[in-house]
Coordinates of C-alpha atoms and ligand atoms in Angstrom, one line a residue:
M370 CA 25.8 27.1 -11.6
N371 CA 22.6 25.1 -11.2
K372 CA 22.0 23.7 -7.7
F373 CA 22.1 20.1 -9.0
E374 CA 25.6 20.8 -10.5
E375 CA 26.7 22.3 -7.3
I376 CA 26.0 19.1 -5.5
G377 CA 28.1 17.2 -8.0
L378 CA 25.9 16.0 -10.8
Q379 CA 27.1 15.9 -14.4
E380 CA 25.8 18.3 -17.0
E381 CA 24.0 15.5 -19.0
I382 CA 22.0 14.5 -16.0
V383 CA 21.2 18.1 -15.0
K384 CA 19.9 18.7 -18.5
A385 CA 17.6 15.7 -18.4
I386 CA 16.1 16.6 -15.1
S387 CA 15.7 20.2 -16.0
E388 CA 13.5 19.0 -18.8
L389 CA 11.4 17.2 -16.2
G390 CA 11.0 20.4 -14.4
F391 CA 13.4 19.7 -11.5
E392 CA 14.8 23.1 -10.7
N393 CA 16.1 22.6 -7.2
P394 CA 17.0 19.5 -5.3
T395 CA 14.5 18.3 -2.7
P396 CA 15.9 18.1 0.9
I397 CA 16.6 14.4 0.5
Q398 CA 18.4 14.9 -2.8
E399 CA 20.4 17.7 -1.5
K400 CA 21.7 15.6 1.4
T401 CA 21.9 12.2 -0.3
I402 CA 23.4 12.9 -3.7
P403 CA 26.8 14.2 -2.6
V404 CA 27.2 11.2 -0.2
L405 CA 26.2 8.7 -2.8
L406 CA 28.6 10.1 -5.4
K407 CA 31.5 9.1 -3.2
E408 CA 33.4 5.9 -3.8
H409 CA 32.2 2.8 -1.9
Q410 CA 29.7 4.4 0.3
D411 CA 27.0 2.4 2.0
F412 CA 23.9 4.4 2.9
I413 CA 20.7 4.2 4.9
G414 CA 18.0 6.7 4.1
L415 CA 14.9 6.8 6.3
A416 CA 12.5 8.5 3.9
Q417 CA 8.9 8.2 2.6
T418 CA 7.9 8.1 -1.0
G419 CA 7.0 11.4 -2.4
T420 CA 10.1 13.1 -1.1
G421 CA 12.1 12.7 -4.4
K422 CA 13.8 9.5 -3.2
T423 CA 14.0 7.9 -6.6
A424 CA 16.1 10.7 -8.0
A425 CA 18.1 10.8 -4.8
F426 CA 19.5 7.4 -5.5
G427 CA 18.8 7.3 -9.3
L428 CA 20.9 10.3 -10.3
P429 CA 24.1 9.3 -8.5
L430 CA 23.6 5.7 -9.7
I431 CA 23.4 6.9 -13.4
Q432 CA 26.5 9.0 -12.9
K433 CA 28.4 6.0 -11.6
I434 CA 27.5 3.6 -14.4
D435 CA 29.9 3.0 -17.2
A436 CA 27.6 3.2 -20.2
D437 CA 30.3 1.6 -22.5
A438 CA 30.4 -1.6 -20.4
I439 CA 27.2 -3.7 -21.0
T440 CA 27.4 -5.9 -17.9
P441 CA 24.9 -5.3 -15.0
Q442 CA 26.6 -2.8 -12.7
A443 CA 23.7 -1.7 -10.6
L444 CA 20.8 -3.5 -9.1
V445 CA 17.7 -1.8 -7.7
L446 CA 15.4 -4.0 -5.7
A447 CA 11.8 -2.9 -4.9
P448 CA 8.8 -4.7 -3.4
T449 CA 6.3 -4.4 -6.3
R450 CA 6.0 -4.5 -10.0
E451 CA 4.5 -1.0 -10.0
L452 CA 7.4 0.5 -8.1
C453 CA 9.9 -1.3 -10.4
V454 CA 8.2 0.0 -13.5
Q455 CA 8.2 3.5 -12.0
I456 CA 11.8 3.4 -11.0
A457 CA 12.9 2.1 -14.4
K458 CA 10.9 4.8 -16.1
D459 CA 12.5 7.5 -13.9
I460 CA 16.0 6.2 -14.5
K461 CA 15.4 6.1 -18.2
S462 CA 14.3 9.7 -18.3
F463 CA 17.0 10.9 -15.9
S464 CA 19.6 9.2 -18.2
K465 CA 18.3 10.6 -21.5
Y466 CA 21.6 12.3 -22.3
S467 CA 23.9 9.9 -20.4
G468 CA 25.0 7.6 -23.2
K469 CA 23.5 4.2 -24.1
L470 CA 22.2 3.2 -20.8
E471 CA 20.0 0.1 -20.7
V472 CA 17.6 -0.8 -17.9
A473 CA 16.2 -4.3 -17.6
T474 CA 13.0 -4.4 -15.5
V475 CA 12.1 -7.8 -14.0
Y476 CA 9.1 -8.7 -11.8
G477 CA 6.7 -11.5 -11.2
G478 CA 3.4 -12.0 -13.1
E479 CA 4.9 -11.6 -16.5
S480 CA 6.5 -13.9 -19.0
M481 CA 10.0 -15.0 -17.9
D482 CA 11.0 -15.4 -21.6
T483 CA 10.6 -11.7 -22.4
Q484 CA 12.6 -10.8 -19.3
I485 CA 15.3 -13.3 -20.1
K486 CA 15.6 -11.9 -23.6
Q487 CA 15.8 -8.4 -22.2
L488 CA 18.6 -9.5 -19.9
K489 CA 20.4 -11.3 -22.7
R490 CA 20.4 -8.1 -24.8
G491 CA 22.4 -6.6 -22.0
A492 CA 21.6 -3.9 -19.4
Q493 CA 23.8 -1.9 -17.0
I494 CA 21.0 -1.6 -14.5
I495 CA 18.5 -4.2 -13.4
V496 CA 15.4 -3.1 -11.5
A497 CA 13.7 -6.1 -10.0
T498 CA 11.4 -7.5 -7.4
P499 CA 13.4 -10.0 -5.2
G500 CA 11.3 -13.1 -6.0
R501 CA 11.6 -12.9 -9.8
L502 CA 15.2 -11.9 -9.7
T503 CA 16.1 -14.9 -7.5
D504 CA 14.4 -17.1 -10.1
L505 CA 16.3 -15.5 -12.9
I506 CA 19.6 -15.8 -11.1
N507 CA 18.9 -19.5 -10.4
R508 CA 18.2 -20.0 -14.1
G509 CA 21.5 -18.3 -15.0
A510 CA 19.7 -15.5 -16.8
A511 CA 20.6 -12.7 -14.5
K512 CA 24.2 -12.2 -13.5
V513 CA 24.9 -10.0 -10.5
K514 CA 28.6 -10.8 -9.8
D515 CA 29.8 -7.6 -11.4
V516 CA 27.3 -5.4 -9.6
R517 CA 28.9 -2.3 -8.0
I518 CA 25.8 -0.8 -6.5
V519 CA 22.7 -2.4 -4.9
V520 CA 19.8 -0.2 -4.0
L521 CA 17.2 -1.7 -1.6
D522 CA 14.1 0.6 -2.1
E523 CA 11.3 0.4 0.4
A524 CA 13.3 -2.2 2.3
D525 CA 10.7 -2.5 5.1
E526 CA 8.0 -3.3 2.6
M527 CA 10.1 -6.0 0.9
L528 CA 10.5 -7.6 4.3
N529 CA 6.9 -7.2 5.1
M530 CA 6.0 -9.0 2.0
G531 CA 8.2 -11.9 3.0
F532 CA 11.2 -11.4 0.7
R533 CA 13.8 -11.8 3.4
D534 CA 15.2 -15.1 2.1
E535 CA 15.3 -13.8 -1.5
L536 CA 17.1 -10.7 -0.4
D537 CA 19.7 -12.9 1.5
D538 CA 20.2 -15.0 -1.6
I539 CA 20.6 -12.1 -4.0
L540 CA 22.9 -10.1 -1.7
K541 CA 25.1 -13.2 -1.1
D542 CA 25.7 -13.4 -4.9
T543 CA 26.8 -9.8 -5.2
P544 CA 30.5 -8.7 -4.7
S545 CA 31.3 -7.9 -1.0
D546 CA 33.0 -4.6 -2.0
K547 CA 29.9 -3.1 -3.7
S548 CA 28.0 -0.1 -2.3
T549 CA 24.6 -0.8 -0.8
W550 CA 22.1 2.0 -0.5
L551 CA 19.0 1.2 1.6
F552 CA 15.9 3.2 1.7
S553 CA 13.0 2.5 4.0
A554 CA 10.0 4.4 5.4
T555 CA 10.3 2.7 8.7
M556 CA 13.3 1.1 10.5
P557 CA 12.1 -2.1 12.2
K558 CA 14.6 -4.5 13.7
E559 CA 14.5 -6.7 10.6
V560 CA 15.7 -3.8 8.4
R561 CA 18.4 -3.1 10.9
E562 CA 19.5 -6.7 10.7
I563 CA 19.8 -6.6 6.9
A564 CA 21.9 -3.4 7.3
K565 CA 24.1 -4.9 9.9
R566 CA 24.7 -8.0 7.8
Y567 CA 25.4 -6.5 4.5
M568 CA 26.5 -3.0 5.0
N569 CA 29.8 -1.4 6.0
N570 CA 29.7 1.6 8.2
P571 CA 26.7 3.1 6.4
F572 CA 26.0 6.8 6.3
E573 CA 22.6 7.3 7.9
L574 CA 20.1 10.0 7.0
T575 CA 16.6 10.7 8.2
V576 CA 14.5 13.0 6.1
G577 CA 11.5 14.4 7.9
Q578 CA 10.2 12.9 11.1
K579 CA 10.3 9.2 11.5
N580 CA 7.2 7.5 10.2
S581 CA 5.4 10.7 9.8
G582 CA 3.7 11.5 6.6
A583 CA 4.0 14.7 4.6
E584 CA 3.6 17.9 6.5
N585 CA 1.0 19.1 4.0
L586 CA -1.2 16.0 4.6
E587 CA -4.4 16.3 6.6
H588 CA -5.8 13.3 8.3
I589 CA -9.6 13.1 8.8
Y590 CA -11.9 10.4 10.0
Y591 CA -15.6 9.8 9.8
V592 CA -17.4 7.4 12.1
V593 CA -20.4 5.5 10.7
Q594 CA -22.0 2.0 11.1
S595 CA -20.2 -0.5 8.9
R596 CA -23.3 -0.9 6.7
D597 CA -23.1 2.9 6.0
R598 CA -19.6 2.9 4.7
Y599 CA -20.6 3.1 1.1
A600 CA -23.1 5.8 1.7
A601 CA -20.4 7.8 3.5
L602 CA -18.0 7.2 0.7
K603 CA -20.4 8.6 -1.8
R604 CA -21.2 11.7 0.3
I605 CA -17.5 12.4 0.8
I606 CA -16.9 12.1 -3.0
D607 CA -20.0 14.2 -3.7
V608 CA -18.8 17.1 -1.5
N609 CA -15.3 17.0 -3.0
H610 CA -16.4 17.4 -6.6
D611 CA -12.8 18.0 -7.8
I612 CA -11.5 14.9 -6.2
F613 CA -8.8 12.9 -8.0
G614 CA -8.5 10.1 -5.5
I615 CA -7.6 6.6 -4.5
V616 CA -10.1 4.6 -2.4
F617 CA -8.3 1.8 -0.5
C618 CA -10.1 -1.4 0.3
R619 CA -8.8 -4.4 2.3
T620 CA -9.6 -7.2 -0.1
K621 CA -9.9 -7.8 -3.8
M622 CA -13.5 -8.6 -3.5
E623 CA -14.3 -5.4 -1.6
T624 CA -12.3 -3.4 -4.1
Q625 CA -14.3 -4.9 -7.0
E626 CA -17.6 -4.4 -5.2
V627 CA -17.0 -0.8 -4.3
A628 CA -15.8 0.1 -7.8
E629 CA -18.7 -1.6 -9.4
N630 CA -21.1 0.2 -7.1
L631 CA -19.5 3.5 -7.8
I632 CA -19.6 2.9 -11.6
R633 CA -23.3 1.9 -11.3
D634 CA -24.0 5.1 -9.4
G635 CA -22.5 7.2 -12.1
Y636 CA -19.0 7.9 -10.7
N637 CA -15.9 7.9 -12.9
A638 CA -14.2 5.0 -11.1
D639 CA -12.4 1.7 -11.7
S640 CA -10.7 -0.9 -9.7
L641 CA -7.1 -2.1 -9.4
H642 CA -6.3 -5.4 -7.7
G643 CA -4.3 -8.5 -8.1
D644 CA -7.0 -10.6 -9.8
L645 CA -6.7 -8.4 -12.9
S646 CA -4.3 -9.3 -15.7
Q647 CA -1.3 -7.2 -16.1
Q648 CA -2.8 -5.7 -19.2
Q649 CA -5.9 -4.8 -17.4
R650 CA -3.9 -3.2 -14.6
D651 CA -1.8 -1.2 -17.0
K652 CA -4.9 0.0 -18.7
V653 CA -6.5 1.2 -15.5
M654 CA -3.3 2.9 -14.4
G655 CA -2.9 4.5 -17.8
R656 CA -6.4 6.0 -17.5
Y657 CA -5.8 7.1 -14.0
R658 CA -2.5 8.8 -14.9
Q659 CA -4.1 10.6 -17.8
R660 CA -6.9 11.7 -15.4
S661 CA -9.6 10.2 -17.6
L662 CA -10.4 8.2 -14.5
Q663 CA -11.3 10.2 -11.4
I664 CA -11.4 7.5 -8.7
L665 CA -9.2 4.5 -8.4
V666 CA -10.4 1.8 -6.0
A667 CA -7.4 -0.4 -5.0
T668 CA -6.0 -2.9 -2.7
D669 CA -2.8 -2.1 -0.8
V670 CA -0.6 -4.4 -2.8
A671 CA -1.9 -3.3 -6.2
A672 CA -1.5 0.3 -5.3
R673 CA 2.0 0.2 -3.9
G674 CA 4.5 2.2 -5.8
I675 CA 1.8 4.1 -7.7
D676 CA 3.5 7.4 -8.4
V677 CA 0.7 9.7 -9.7
N678 CA 1.1 13.3 -8.9
N679 CA -1.7 15.6 -7.8
V680 CA -3.8 12.9 -6.1
T681 CA -6.1 15.0 -3.9
H682 CA -7.6 12.4 -1.6
V683 CA -6.7 9.0 -0.2
I684 CA -9.8 7.4 1.3
H685 CA -9.5 4.4 3.5
Y686 CA -12.8 2.6 2.9
N687 CA -11.4 0.2 5.5
L688 CA -8.3 0.7 7.5
P689 CA -5.4 -1.5 6.5
D690 CA -4.8 -4.6 8.6
E691 CA -1.2 -3.5 9.2
I692 CA -1.1 0.0 10.6
E693 CA 2.2 0.7 8.9
N694 CA 0.3 0.5 5.6
Y695 CA -1.6 3.6 6.5
T696 CA 1.5 5.6 5.8
H697 CA 2.1 3.9 2.5
R698 CA -1.5 4.5 1.5
S699 CA -1.6 8.1 2.5
G700 CA 1.8 8.8 0.9
R701 CA 0.0 8.5 -2.4
T702 CA -1.2 12.0 -1.9
A703 CA 0.6 15.2 -0.8
R704 CA 3.5 14.3 -3.0
A705 CA 6.3 16.7 -4.1
G706 CA 5.2 19.6 -1.9
K707 CA 1.5 19.4 -2.9
S708 CA -1.2 19.2 -0.3
G709 CA -3.5 16.3 0.2
V710 CA -6.2 14.7 2.5
S711 CA -6.2 11.2 3.9
I712 CA -9.7 10.2 5.0
A713 CA -10.6 7.1 7.1
I714 CA -14.1 5.8 7.2
I715 CA -14.4 3.7 10.3
N716 CA -17.0 2.2 12.6
Q717 CA -17.2 2.9 16.3
K718 CA -15.1 -0.1 17.3
E719 CA -12.2 1.2 15.1
V720 CA -11.7 4.5 16.9
F721 CA -8.8 3.0 18.9
R722 CA -7.0 2.2 15.6
I723 CA -7.1 5.9 14.7
R724 CA -5.4 6.6 18.1
Q725 CA -2.8 4.0 17.3
I726 CA -2.1 5.5 13.9
E727 CA -1.9 8.9 15.4
K728 CA 0.9 7.6 17.7
I729 CA 2.8 6.1 14.8
I730 CA 2.5 9.1 12.4
N731 CA 2.8 11.5 15.2
K732 CA -0.1 13.6 13.9
K733 CA -3.6 14.1 15.0
F734 CA -6.7 13.2 13.0
R735 CA -9.6 15.5 12.8
L736 CA -13.0 13.9 13.4
E737 CA -15.5 15.2 10.9
R738 CA -19.2 14.5 10.3
V739 CA -20.3 12.9 7.1
P740 CA -22.1 15.7 5.3
D741 CA -25.9 15.7 5.4
A742 CA -28.1 15.8 2.3
D743 CA -28.4 19.6 2.3
T744 CA -24.7 20.1 2.4
V745 CA -24.0 17.6 -0.4
C746 CA -26.7 19.1 -2.6
E747 CA -25.5 22.6 -2.0
S748 CA -21.9 21.6 -2.6
Q749 CA -22.9 19.9 -5.9
L750 CA -24.9 22.8 -7.0
M751 CA -22.1 25.3 -6.3
G752 CA -19.6 23.0 -8.0
L753 CA -21.8 22.9 -11.1
V754 CA -22.2 26.7 -11.0
K755 CA -18.5 27.1 -10.8
K756 CA -18.0 24.8 -13.7
V757 CA -20.5 26.8 -15.8
H758 CA -18.6 29.9 -14.8
N759 CA -15.2 28.5 -15.8
V760 CA -16.1 26.4 -18.8
K761 CA -14.0 27.1 -21.8
V762 CA -16.4 28.0 -24.6
D763 CA -15.4 26.9 -28.1
T764 CA -17.0 29.8 -29.9
E765 CA -16.2 28.6 -33.3
E766 CA -17.6 25.1 -32.9
I767 CA -20.7 26.1 -31.0
S768 CA -21.7 29.2 -33.0
Q769 CA -23.5 27.2 -35.7
Y770 CA -25.9 25.8 -33.1
L771 CA -26.5 29.0 -31.1
P772 CA -29.2 30.6 -33.2
A773 CA -31.5 27.6 -32.9
I774 CA -30.7 27.3 -29.2
F775 CA -31.5 30.9 -28.5
E776 CA -34.7 30.6 -30.5
E777 CA -35.8 27.6 -28.5
L778 CA -35.2 29.3 -25.2
N779 CA -36.5 32.7 -26.3
D780 CA -39.5 32.6 -24.0
L781 CA -37.5 32.1 -20.8
S782 CA -35.9 34.8 -18.8
K783 CA -32.2 34.7 -17.9
E784 CA -33.0 33.5 -14.4
E785 CA -35.3 30.8 -15.7
V786 CA -32.6 29.5 -18.1
I787 CA -30.0 29.3 -15.3
T788 CA -32.4 27.6 -12.9
R789 CA -33.4 25.0 -15.5
F790 CA -29.8 24.2 -16.6
V791 CA -28.6 23.8 -13.1
S792 CA -31.7 21.7 -12.2
I793 CA -30.8 19.0 -14.8
E794 CA -27.9 17.9 -12.6
F795 CA -29.3 19.0 -9.3
N796 CA -32.5 16.9 -9.6
R797 CA -30.5 13.7 -9.7
F798 CA -28.9 14.5 -6.4
L799 CA -32.1 15.8 -4.8
E800 CA -33.8 12.6 -5.8
Y801 CA -31.0 10.4 -4.4
Y802 CA -30.7 12.3 -1.1
R803 CA -34.4 13.0 -0.6
N804 CA -34.9 10.3 2.0
S805 CA -31.4 10.1 3.3
H806 CA -30.7 10.3 7.0
D807 CA -27.8 11.3 9.3
I808 CA -25.4 8.4 9.1
N809 CA -22.9 9.7 11.7
I810 CA -22.3 7.9 14.9
N811 CA -22.0 10.2 17.8
L812 CA -19.0 9.2 19.8
S813 CA -19.0 9.2 23.6
E814 CA -16.0 10.3 25.6
K815 CA -15.4 6.6 26.2
D816 CA -15.1 6.0 22.5
H817 CA -12.7 8.8 22.1
A818 CA -10.5 7.4 24.9
R819 CA -10.8 3.9 23.5
G820 CA -7.3 3.9 22.2
E821 CA -6.0 3.6 25.8
S822 CA -8.1 0.7 26.8
E823 CA -8.0 -1.3 23.6
K824 CA -4.4 -0.9 22.6
Y825 CA -2.2 -3.9 22.8
R826 CA -1.9 -5.0 26.4
S827 CA 1.4 -3.3 26.9
G828 CA 3.9 -5.0 29.1
K829 CA 2.2 -8.4 29.0
P830 CA 3.9 -11.1 27.0
R831 CA 2.0 -12.5 24.1
L832 CA 2.3 -15.5 21.8
F833 CA 4.2 -14.8 18.6
L834 CA 3.8 -16.9 15.5
N835 CA 5.6 -16.4 12.2
I836 CA 2.5 -17.0 10.2
G837 CA 0.0 -14.4 9.3
S838 CA -2.3 -13.0 6.6
M839 CA 0.1 -13.8 3.8
D840 CA -0.5 -17.4 4.8
G841 CA -4.2 -17.0 4.3
L842 CA -5.0 -16.6 8.0
D843 CA -7.5 -14.3 9.5
T844 CA -8.6 -14.0 13.0
G845 CA -11.2 -16.8 12.8
K846 CA -8.9 -19.2 11.1
M847 CA -6.1 -18.4 13.6
L848 CA -8.4 -19.0 16.5
G849 CA -9.4 -22.4 15.0
L850 CA -5.7 -23.2 14.5
L851 CA -4.8 -22.2 18.1
I852 CA -7.5 -24.3 19.6
D853 CA -6.5 -27.2 17.4
I854 CA -2.8 -27.1 18.0
T855 CA -2.7 -26.1 21.7
G856 CA -5.8 -28.1 22.8
L857 CA -6.8 -25.1 24.8
D858 CA -10.3 -23.7 25.0
K859 CA -11.1 -20.6 23.0
T860 CA -11.5 -18.6 26.3
A861 CA -7.7 -19.0 26.8
F862 CA -7.1 -16.6 23.9
G863 CA -7.7 -12.9 23.8
R864 CA -6.8 -10.4 21.2
I865 CA -5.4 -11.8 18.0
D866 CA -3.4 -9.5 15.7
I867 CA -2.7 -10.9 12.3
K868 CA 0.1 -9.2 10.5
G869 CA 1.5 -10.0 7.1
V870 CA 3.9 -12.7 7.9
Y871 CA 3.5 -13.0 11.6
S872 CA 0.9 -12.7 14.3
F873 CA 0.5 -11.8 18.0
I874 CA -2.0 -13.5 20.2
D875 CA -3.0 -12.7 23.8
V876 CA -2.9 -16.0 25.8
E877 CA -3.8 -16.5 29.4
E878 CA -0.5 -16.0 31.2
D879 CA -0.3 -19.4 32.9
K880 CA -1.0 -21.1 29.6
L881 CA 1.4 -19.2 27.4
A882 CA 4.5 -21.4 27.8
A883 CA 2.5 -24.5 27.0
A884 CA 0.9 -22.8 24.0
V885 CA 4.4 -22.0 22.6
A886 CA 5.6 -25.5 23.2
S887 CA 2.7 -27.1 21.4
F888 CA 3.7 -25.4 18.2
D889 CA 7.1 -27.2 18.3
G890 CA 7.8 -28.9 15.0
E891 CA 4.5 -27.7 13.3
V892 CA 4.6 -26.9 9.6
F893 CA 2.0 -24.7 8.0
K894 CA 1.7 -24.5 4.2
G895 CA 5.2 -25.7 3.9
R896 CA 6.6 -23.3 6.4
R897 CA 8.0 -24.4 9.7
V898 CA 6.1 -22.5 12.3
R899 CA 8.0 -20.6 14.9
A900 CA 6.3 -19.8 18.1
D901 CA 7.7 -17.6 20.8
V902 CA 6.9 -15.4 23.7
S903 CA 7.1 -11.8 22.5
D904 CA 9.2 -9.8 24.9
N905 CA 7.1 -6.7 24.6
N906 CA 3.8 -6.6 22.8
T907 CA 3.6 -3.1 21.7
R908 CA 3.6 -3.0 17.9
N909 CA 5.6 -5.6 16.0
K910 CA 8.1 -6.2 18.7
G911 CA 8.2 -10.0 18.6
K912 CA 11.3 -11.8 19.6
K913 CA 11.1 -13.3 16.2
S914 CA 9.6 -11.6 13.3
F915 CA 9.5 -11.6 9.6
G916 CA 11.2 -14.3 7.7
G917 CA 10.0 -17.6 6.5
G918 CA 11.2 -20.0 9.0
G919 CA 12.5 -22.2 6.3
G920 CA 11.8 -25.9 5.8
G921 CA 9.1 -27.6 3.8
S922 CA 7.7 -26.7 0.5
D923 CA 4.4 -25.9 -1.1
D924 CA 4.5 -29.3 -2.5
G925 CA 4.7 -31.0 0.8
F926 CA 1.7 -29.1 2.0
K927 CA -0.3 -30.0 -1.0
K928 CA 0.3 -33.7 -0.3
K929 CA -0.8 -33.3 3.2
R930 CA -3.5 -30.8 2.5
S931 CA -3.8 -30.0 6.1
Y932 CA -1.9 -28.5 9.0
G933 CA 0.7 -30.7 10.7
V934 CA -0.7 -34.0 9.5
G935 CA 1.9 -36.5 8.5
G936 CA 5.4 -37.0 9.4
D937 CA 6.5 -33.5 10.3
R938 CA 6.2 -34.4 13.9
G939 CA 5.0 -37.4 15.8
G940 CA 2.5 -35.4 17.8
S941 CA 0.0 -37.4 19.7
R942 CA -2.9 -34.9 19.6
D943 CA -5.6 -35.4 17.2
R944 CA -5.2 -33.0 14.3
G945 CA -7.6 -34.8 12.0
G946 CA -10.2 -32.2 12.0
F947 CA -7.9 -29.8 10.3
G948 CA -9.2 -30.9 6.9
S949 CA -8.1 -34.4 6.5
R950 CA -9.9 -36.5 9.0
E951 CA -13.4 -35.6 8.0
G952 CA -12.4 -35.9 4.4
R953 CA -13.1 -32.3 3.6
G954 CA -9.6 -32.1 2.2
G955 CA -9.6 -28.3 1.6
G956 CA -7.9 -27.3 4.9
Y957 CA -6.7 -23.8 4.7
S958 CA -5.9 -24.0 1.0
G959 CA -9.3 -24.4 -0.4
G960 CA -12.5 -22.4 -0.3
R961 CA -14.4 -25.0 1.6
E962 CA -13.2 -24.2 5.1
K963 CA -15.8 -24.4 7.8
S964 CA -16.1 -21.3 9.7
F965 CA -15.0 -21.1 13.2
G966 CA -18.5 -20.1 14.3
D967 CA -19.9 -23.4 13.1
K968 CA -20.7 -24.6 16.6
K969 CA -22.2 -27.9 15.6
K970 CA -18.9 -29.2 14.3
K971 CA -16.5 -30.2 17.0
K972 CA -13.5 -29.4 14.7
R973 CA -13.5 -26.0 13.1
F974 CA -12.0 -26.6 9.7
Ligands
LIG695 P1 9.6 10.0 -5.4 O1 9.7 10.3 -3.9 O2 10.9 9.6 -6.0 O3 8.5 9.0 -5.6 O4 9.2 11.4 -6.1 C1 8.0 12.1 -5.9 C2 7.7 13.0 -7.1 O5 8.5 14.2 -7.0 C3 8.0 12.4 -8.5 O6 6.8 12.7 -9.3 C4 9.2 13.1 -9.0 O7 9.1 13.3 -10.4 C5 9.1 14.5 -8.3 N1 10.4 15.1 -8.0 C6 11.5 14.5 -7.5 N2 12.5 15.3 -7.4 C7 12.1 16.5 -7.8 C8 12.7 17.8 -7.8 N3 13.9 18.1 -7.5 N4 11.9 18.8 -8.3 C9 10.6 18.6 -8.7 N5 10.0 17.4 -8.6 C10 10.7 16.4 -8.2

């Protein structure tokens, strides 16, 4: 008996996955599948992508569907379009021999009409992002009242992306006696809360170490000046000539810029970010999957859920704002038992962040030196020579040209021919690297230890706000906002950590309570701001976190076009400078914000 049959899977499913090359269950599949095949079993799986997680829930899910009934019986919720598409694709291939199983895939950024038609045609399984599904439920197009199984995939990521309200809405609409299967790479308090609220005595399983990436994943960092990041990236790619990699950038603009520079410099690269149309994104992904593209330059969001096997390197051109995203990024390589390398290019000030990541992933990084010109040239040369050695010669096609070629090269010795052929490529590198210098920063002992001194001020309470980068805030804007709302001088504020939907700020201890109070009743971009004192300021441990805070609407913000102006509260302090008073109008929403550093202006925005 096949191992998959032994753990309870039907013959039709086993046949389909054998065709995909699944011979033995991965550890998560071995442990999860028998549990999920039981009746009414809620489940929590702490697992990374790349472990075979999709099949772990997908296979029992298919087995439990009644293919003859055409109502939605299972709902899979995932944070991004890419992940939804991947899950739907996997489910379709797993169910190749399991009767007429229809999967509807719904996500934002695409026409509602097509998705509504798809749902009307009927599907037993809906794979969806929470935002779009909520819209479709509200329009009466998606029906979830007969759902027997709900899968929450990458639950932490869904909450990180601010989908808590949508998850609540959707889960409330589903029958209370359904089974809920939750998968998450990390288990923050907010995920626990969801589990507590919606699950019944769940079976819990941790695969691998908490938060740690794959065992076969190496972590390396290079330290350079910020201005040398691109030069370092090129050298890293140049010494890894067989690279099939993803370069992660922090912003769309940076992504575009790095990709354009790489293309200009002759690399086989392209970009993937949210400003591209869906069609463009599909095209880029298609080329990458087929390996006609060697380097994909991507933002975190765009690259989430990418399931491409054999990615050799993940390069962090800039570290992610949220440290947790490091695991998501690096999980794109070293998948399904393969090995991989995760490389961070950092500046001297960011060494402490490497120390923080090490703590989270429970693994050490190796500091390496950006290769010098000689090393790059030698590596390129040897790569080329190996290519020559291994090239598949199409004797039939080339034979007609050979007599003329031999004739042309007749006066050269074998050594001369080799030298000249190799030089064609080598000269290009030599020229480029001729005047290059050492771009490594030599770290002092103090730098190495920096993690200790610069980590969050453990033990001291900080200001927590439920607004963050998702609301368009960065450190500068946040500081402006803090000064504006609290009326305190900028010296009252220390370190500012902007997360996705929340932020932590160091505030002078005796001013912290007043700072919290001053946010009372404030509304930002339609969201009621919640301020609080975090009980412990190590990572993410705010008293309040995630979640929208409710209240307000985008519309309301547009009318006010500035923070807290208008009737939300009858505050006496002057908020005028926040866009409206000086008639600049743009506030946080437009591109006309004045930067914080503009010292001539009394108000910053
Ligand atoms: P996932 O964690 O679901 O993203 O899966 C990671 C990769 O492993 C995917 O490309 C799957 O197709 C592959 N995979 C999953 N289960 C198995 C298995 N039992 N044997 C071989 N490959 C697998």
